[in-house]
Tab-separated table of C-alpha atoms in Angstrom:
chain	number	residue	atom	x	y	z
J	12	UNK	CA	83.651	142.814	-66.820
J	13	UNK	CA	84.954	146.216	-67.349
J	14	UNK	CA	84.815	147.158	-63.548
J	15	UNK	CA	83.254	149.776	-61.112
J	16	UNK	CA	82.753	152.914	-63.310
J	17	UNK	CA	81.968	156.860	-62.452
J	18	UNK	CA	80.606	159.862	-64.169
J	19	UNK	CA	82.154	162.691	-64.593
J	20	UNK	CA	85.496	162.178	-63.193
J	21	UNK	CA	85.919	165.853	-62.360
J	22	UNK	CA	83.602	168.012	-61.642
J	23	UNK	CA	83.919	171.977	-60.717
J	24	UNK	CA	80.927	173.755	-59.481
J	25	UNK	CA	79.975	177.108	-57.859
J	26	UNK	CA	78.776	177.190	-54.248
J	27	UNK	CA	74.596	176.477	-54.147
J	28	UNK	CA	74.721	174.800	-57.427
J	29	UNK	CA	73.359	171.557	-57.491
J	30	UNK	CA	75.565	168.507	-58.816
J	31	UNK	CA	74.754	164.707	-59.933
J	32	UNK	CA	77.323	161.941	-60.574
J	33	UNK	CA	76.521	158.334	-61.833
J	34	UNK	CA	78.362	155.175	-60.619
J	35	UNK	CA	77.585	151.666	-63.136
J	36	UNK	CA	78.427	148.378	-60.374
J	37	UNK	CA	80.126	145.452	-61.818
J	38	UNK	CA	77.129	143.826	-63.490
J	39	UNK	CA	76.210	141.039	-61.410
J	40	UNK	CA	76.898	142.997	-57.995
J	41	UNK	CA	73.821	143.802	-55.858
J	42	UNK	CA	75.501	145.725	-53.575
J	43	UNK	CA	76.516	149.616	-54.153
J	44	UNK	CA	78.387	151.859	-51.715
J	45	UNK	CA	78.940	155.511	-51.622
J	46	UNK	CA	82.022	156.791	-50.063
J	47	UNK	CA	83.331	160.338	-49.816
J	48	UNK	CA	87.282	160.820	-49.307
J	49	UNK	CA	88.936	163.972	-48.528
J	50	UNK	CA	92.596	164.599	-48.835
J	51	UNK	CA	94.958	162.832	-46.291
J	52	UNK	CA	92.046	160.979	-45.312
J	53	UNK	CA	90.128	157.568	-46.051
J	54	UNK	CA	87.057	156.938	-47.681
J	55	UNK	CA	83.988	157.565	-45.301
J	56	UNK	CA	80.652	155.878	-45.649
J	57	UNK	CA	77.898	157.775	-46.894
J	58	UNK	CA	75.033	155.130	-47.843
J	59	UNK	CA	74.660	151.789	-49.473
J	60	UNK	CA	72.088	149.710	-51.685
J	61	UNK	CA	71.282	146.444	-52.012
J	62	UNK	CA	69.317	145.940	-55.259
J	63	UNK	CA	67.050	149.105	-55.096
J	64	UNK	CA	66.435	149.432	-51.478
J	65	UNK	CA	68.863	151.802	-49.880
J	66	UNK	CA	69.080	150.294	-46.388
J	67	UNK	CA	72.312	152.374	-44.746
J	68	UNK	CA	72.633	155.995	-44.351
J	69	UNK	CA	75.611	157.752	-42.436
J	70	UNK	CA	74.781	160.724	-40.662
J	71	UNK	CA	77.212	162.505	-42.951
J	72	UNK	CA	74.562	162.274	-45.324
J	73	UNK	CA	72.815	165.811	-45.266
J	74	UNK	CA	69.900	166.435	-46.265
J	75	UNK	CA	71.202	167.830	-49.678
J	76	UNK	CA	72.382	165.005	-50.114
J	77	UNK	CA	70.325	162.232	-52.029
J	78	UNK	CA	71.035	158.858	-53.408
J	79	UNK	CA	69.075	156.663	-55.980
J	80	UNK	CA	69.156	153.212	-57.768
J	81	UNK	CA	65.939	152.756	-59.525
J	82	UNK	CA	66.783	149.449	-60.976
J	83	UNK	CA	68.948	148.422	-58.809
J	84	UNK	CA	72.001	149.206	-61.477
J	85	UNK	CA	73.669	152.585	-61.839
J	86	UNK	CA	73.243	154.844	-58.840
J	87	UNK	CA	73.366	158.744	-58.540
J	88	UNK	CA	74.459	160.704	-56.012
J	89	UNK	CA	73.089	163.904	-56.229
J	90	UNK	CA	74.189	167.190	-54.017
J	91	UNK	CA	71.911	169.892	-54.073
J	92	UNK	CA	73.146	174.024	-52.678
J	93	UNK	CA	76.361	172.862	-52.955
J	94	UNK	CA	79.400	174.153	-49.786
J	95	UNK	CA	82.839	174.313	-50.159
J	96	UNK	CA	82.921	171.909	-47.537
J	97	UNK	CA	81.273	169.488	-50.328
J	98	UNK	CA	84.694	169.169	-51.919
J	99	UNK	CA	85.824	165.979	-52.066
J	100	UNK	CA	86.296	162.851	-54.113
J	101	UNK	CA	82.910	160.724	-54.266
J	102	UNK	CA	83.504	156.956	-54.369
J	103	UNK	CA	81.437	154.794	-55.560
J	104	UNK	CA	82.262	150.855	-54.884
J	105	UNK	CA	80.119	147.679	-55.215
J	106	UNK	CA	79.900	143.904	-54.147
J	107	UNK	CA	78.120	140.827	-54.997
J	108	UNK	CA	76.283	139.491	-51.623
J	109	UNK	CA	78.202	136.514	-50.562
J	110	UNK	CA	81.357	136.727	-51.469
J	111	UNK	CA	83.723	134.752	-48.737
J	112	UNK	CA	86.323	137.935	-49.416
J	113	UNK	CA	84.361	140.661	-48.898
J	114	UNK	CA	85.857	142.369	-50.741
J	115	UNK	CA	84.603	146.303	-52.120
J	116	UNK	CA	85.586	147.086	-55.772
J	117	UNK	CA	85.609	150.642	-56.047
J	118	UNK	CA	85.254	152.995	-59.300
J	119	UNK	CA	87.809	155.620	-60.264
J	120	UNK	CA	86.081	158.018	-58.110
J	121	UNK	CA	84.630	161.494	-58.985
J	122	UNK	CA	86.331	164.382	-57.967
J	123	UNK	CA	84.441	167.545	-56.633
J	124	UNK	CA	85.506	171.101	-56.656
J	125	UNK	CA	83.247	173.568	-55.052
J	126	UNK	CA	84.479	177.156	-55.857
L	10	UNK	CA	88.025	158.969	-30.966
L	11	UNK	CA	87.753	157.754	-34.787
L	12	UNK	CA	86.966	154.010	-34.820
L	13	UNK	CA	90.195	153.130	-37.039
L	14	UNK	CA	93.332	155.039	-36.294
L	15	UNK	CA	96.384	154.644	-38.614
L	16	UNK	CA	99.677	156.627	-38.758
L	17	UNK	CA	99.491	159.068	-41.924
L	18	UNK	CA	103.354	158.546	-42.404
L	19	UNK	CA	104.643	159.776	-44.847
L	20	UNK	CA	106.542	156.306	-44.878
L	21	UNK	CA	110.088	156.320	-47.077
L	22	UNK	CA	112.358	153.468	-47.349
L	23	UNK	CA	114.665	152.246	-49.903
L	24	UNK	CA	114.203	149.652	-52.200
L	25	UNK	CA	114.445	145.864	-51.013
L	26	UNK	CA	113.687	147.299	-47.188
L	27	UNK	CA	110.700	145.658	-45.310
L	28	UNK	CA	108.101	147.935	-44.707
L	29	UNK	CA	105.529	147.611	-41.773
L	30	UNK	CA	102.025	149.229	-41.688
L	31	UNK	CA	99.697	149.237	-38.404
L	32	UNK	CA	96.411	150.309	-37.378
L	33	UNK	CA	94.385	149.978	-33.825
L	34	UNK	CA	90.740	150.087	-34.092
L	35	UNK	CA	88.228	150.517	-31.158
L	36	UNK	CA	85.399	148.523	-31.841
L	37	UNK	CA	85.544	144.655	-30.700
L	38	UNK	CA	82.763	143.741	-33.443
L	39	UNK	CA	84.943	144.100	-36.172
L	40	UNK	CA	85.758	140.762	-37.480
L	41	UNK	CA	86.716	141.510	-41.345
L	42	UNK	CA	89.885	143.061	-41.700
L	43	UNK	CA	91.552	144.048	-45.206
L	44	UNK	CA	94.225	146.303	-46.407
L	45	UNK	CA	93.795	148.444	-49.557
L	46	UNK	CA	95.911	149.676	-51.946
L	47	UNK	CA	95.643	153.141	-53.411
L	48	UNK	CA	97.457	154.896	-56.432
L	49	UNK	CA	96.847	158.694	-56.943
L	50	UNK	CA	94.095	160.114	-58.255
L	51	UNK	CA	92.731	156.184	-58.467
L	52	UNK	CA	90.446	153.830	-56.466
L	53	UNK	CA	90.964	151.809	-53.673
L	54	UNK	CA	92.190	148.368	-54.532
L	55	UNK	CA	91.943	145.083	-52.217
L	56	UNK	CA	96.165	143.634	-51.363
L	57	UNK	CA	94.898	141.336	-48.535
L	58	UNK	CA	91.706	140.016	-47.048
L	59	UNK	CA	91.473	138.457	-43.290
L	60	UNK	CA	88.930	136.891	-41.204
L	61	UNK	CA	88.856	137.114	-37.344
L	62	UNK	CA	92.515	137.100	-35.914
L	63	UNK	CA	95.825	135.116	-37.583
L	64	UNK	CA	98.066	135.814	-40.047
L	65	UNK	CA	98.023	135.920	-43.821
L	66	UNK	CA	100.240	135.591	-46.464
L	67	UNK	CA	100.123	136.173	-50.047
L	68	UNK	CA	103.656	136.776	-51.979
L	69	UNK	CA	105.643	139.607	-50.404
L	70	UNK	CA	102.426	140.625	-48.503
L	71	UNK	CA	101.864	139.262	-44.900
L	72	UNK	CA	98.177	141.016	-43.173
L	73	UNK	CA	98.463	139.868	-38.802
L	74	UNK	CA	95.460	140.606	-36.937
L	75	UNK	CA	95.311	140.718	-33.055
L	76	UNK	CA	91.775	141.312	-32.224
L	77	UNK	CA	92.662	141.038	-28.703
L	78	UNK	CA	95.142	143.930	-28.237
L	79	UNK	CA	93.007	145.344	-31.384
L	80	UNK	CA	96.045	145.784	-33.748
L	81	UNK	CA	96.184	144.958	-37.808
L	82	UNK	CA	99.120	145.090	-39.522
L	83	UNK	CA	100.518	144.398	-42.846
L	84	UNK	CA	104.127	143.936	-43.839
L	85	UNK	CA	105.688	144.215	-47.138
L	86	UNK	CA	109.121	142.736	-47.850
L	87	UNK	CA	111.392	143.479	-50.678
L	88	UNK	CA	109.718	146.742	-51.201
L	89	UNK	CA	109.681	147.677	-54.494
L	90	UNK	CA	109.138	151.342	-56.292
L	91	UNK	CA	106.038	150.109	-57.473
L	92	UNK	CA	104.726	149.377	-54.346
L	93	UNK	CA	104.576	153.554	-53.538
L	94	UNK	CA	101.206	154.544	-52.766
L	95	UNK	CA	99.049	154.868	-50.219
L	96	UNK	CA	97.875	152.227	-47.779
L	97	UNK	CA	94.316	152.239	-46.272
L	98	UNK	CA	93.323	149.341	-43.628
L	99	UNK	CA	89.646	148.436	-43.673
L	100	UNK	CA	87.092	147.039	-40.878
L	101	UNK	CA	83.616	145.762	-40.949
L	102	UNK	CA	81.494	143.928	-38.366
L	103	UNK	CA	79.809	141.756	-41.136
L	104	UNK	CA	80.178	140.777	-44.798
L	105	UNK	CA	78.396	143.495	-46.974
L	106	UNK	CA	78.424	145.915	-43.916
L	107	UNK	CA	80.024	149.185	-44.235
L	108	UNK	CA	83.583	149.271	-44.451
L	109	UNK	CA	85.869	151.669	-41.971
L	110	UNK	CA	89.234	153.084	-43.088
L	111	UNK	CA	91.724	154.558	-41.801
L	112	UNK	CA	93.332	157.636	-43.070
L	113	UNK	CA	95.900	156.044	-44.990
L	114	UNK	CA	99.554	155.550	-44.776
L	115	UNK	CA	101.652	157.000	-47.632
L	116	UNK	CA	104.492	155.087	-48.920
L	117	UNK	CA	107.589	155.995	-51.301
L	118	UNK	CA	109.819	153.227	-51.788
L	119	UNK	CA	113.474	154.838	-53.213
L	120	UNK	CA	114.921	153.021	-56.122
């Protein structure tokens, strides 16, 4: 079990470009989260998946924003026209359905600048 | 108003010192209450894990939940430099539900 991993871990972008990052779950976790987390603040919730089936989205969650887990494995997170406003760092965490601690394990996190 | 509100600090205290850490939420369906742990630059890491109201404990690390006055807490004792980071308290309603943080409270314990 190597953990919650993300791809890249930095990424720097013009404005209106569009941008993808990958999160890989703990293996045997069938529930992913997406979180974003701005400086001085904590993570907000942007959508989650259980297996394949995205069943959450937050209202911060544009409509340039889009989320997939085809296999319900990896997910992307994909931001297309890109704002300043988009920079942040995108966190990626994931659970296995059931567990009495509830707890989140959450990736490294990738970190967005939009210039 | 946010539905988690927690005191940004910045927090300093010297080594050995007990350090206390609170939130107040407004939503009474919160049951799940945890406290995170964050390093720079890093993820989010679980420190304690409570259900409904009570207290925890789990080495230097005590989480108290008052769902009645709506009021976590989590107290540290014998701080130690290693303990600097941030600290993040975390709500849900339901096991595999969204989670809801506060902003964070940064710490710097002085060796």
């Amino acid at each position: 079990d190597t953990g919650v991993s993300q791809n890249p871990r930095h990424k720097i972008t013009k404005r209106g470009q569009n941008v993808t990052f990958r999160c890989d779950p703990i293996s045997e976790h069938n529930r992913l989260y997406w979180y974003r987390q701005t400086l001085g603040q904590g993570p907000e919730f942007l959508t989650y998946f259980q297996n394949e089936a995205q069943l959450e989205k937050s209202r911060l969650l544009s409509d340039r924003f889009s989320a997939e887990r085809p296999k319900g494995s990896f997910s992307t997170l994909e931001i297309q026209r890109t704002e300043q406003g988009d920079s942040a760092m995108y966190l990626c965490a994931s659970r296995q359905a059931g567990d009495p601690r509830n707890e989140q394990y959450f990736g490294p996190g990738t970190r967005l600048t939009v210039t | 108003q946010k539905e988690v509100e927690q005191d940004p600090g910045p927090l300093s205290v010297p080594e050995g010192a007990i350090v206390s850490l609170n939130c107040t939420y407004s939503n009474s369906a919160f049951q799940y209450f945890m406290w995170y742990r964050q390093y720079s630059r890093k993820g989010p890491e679980l420190l304690m894990y409570t259900y409904s109201s009570g207290n925890k404990e789990d080495g230097r690390f005590t989480a108290q939940v008052d769902k009645s006055s709506k009021y976590i807490s989590l107290f540290i004792r014998d701080s130690q430099p290693s303990d600097s980071a941030t600290y993040l308290c975390a709500m849900s309603e339901g096991t595999g539900n969204q989670f809801y943080f506060g902003t964070g409270t940064s710490l710097t314990v002085i060796p």
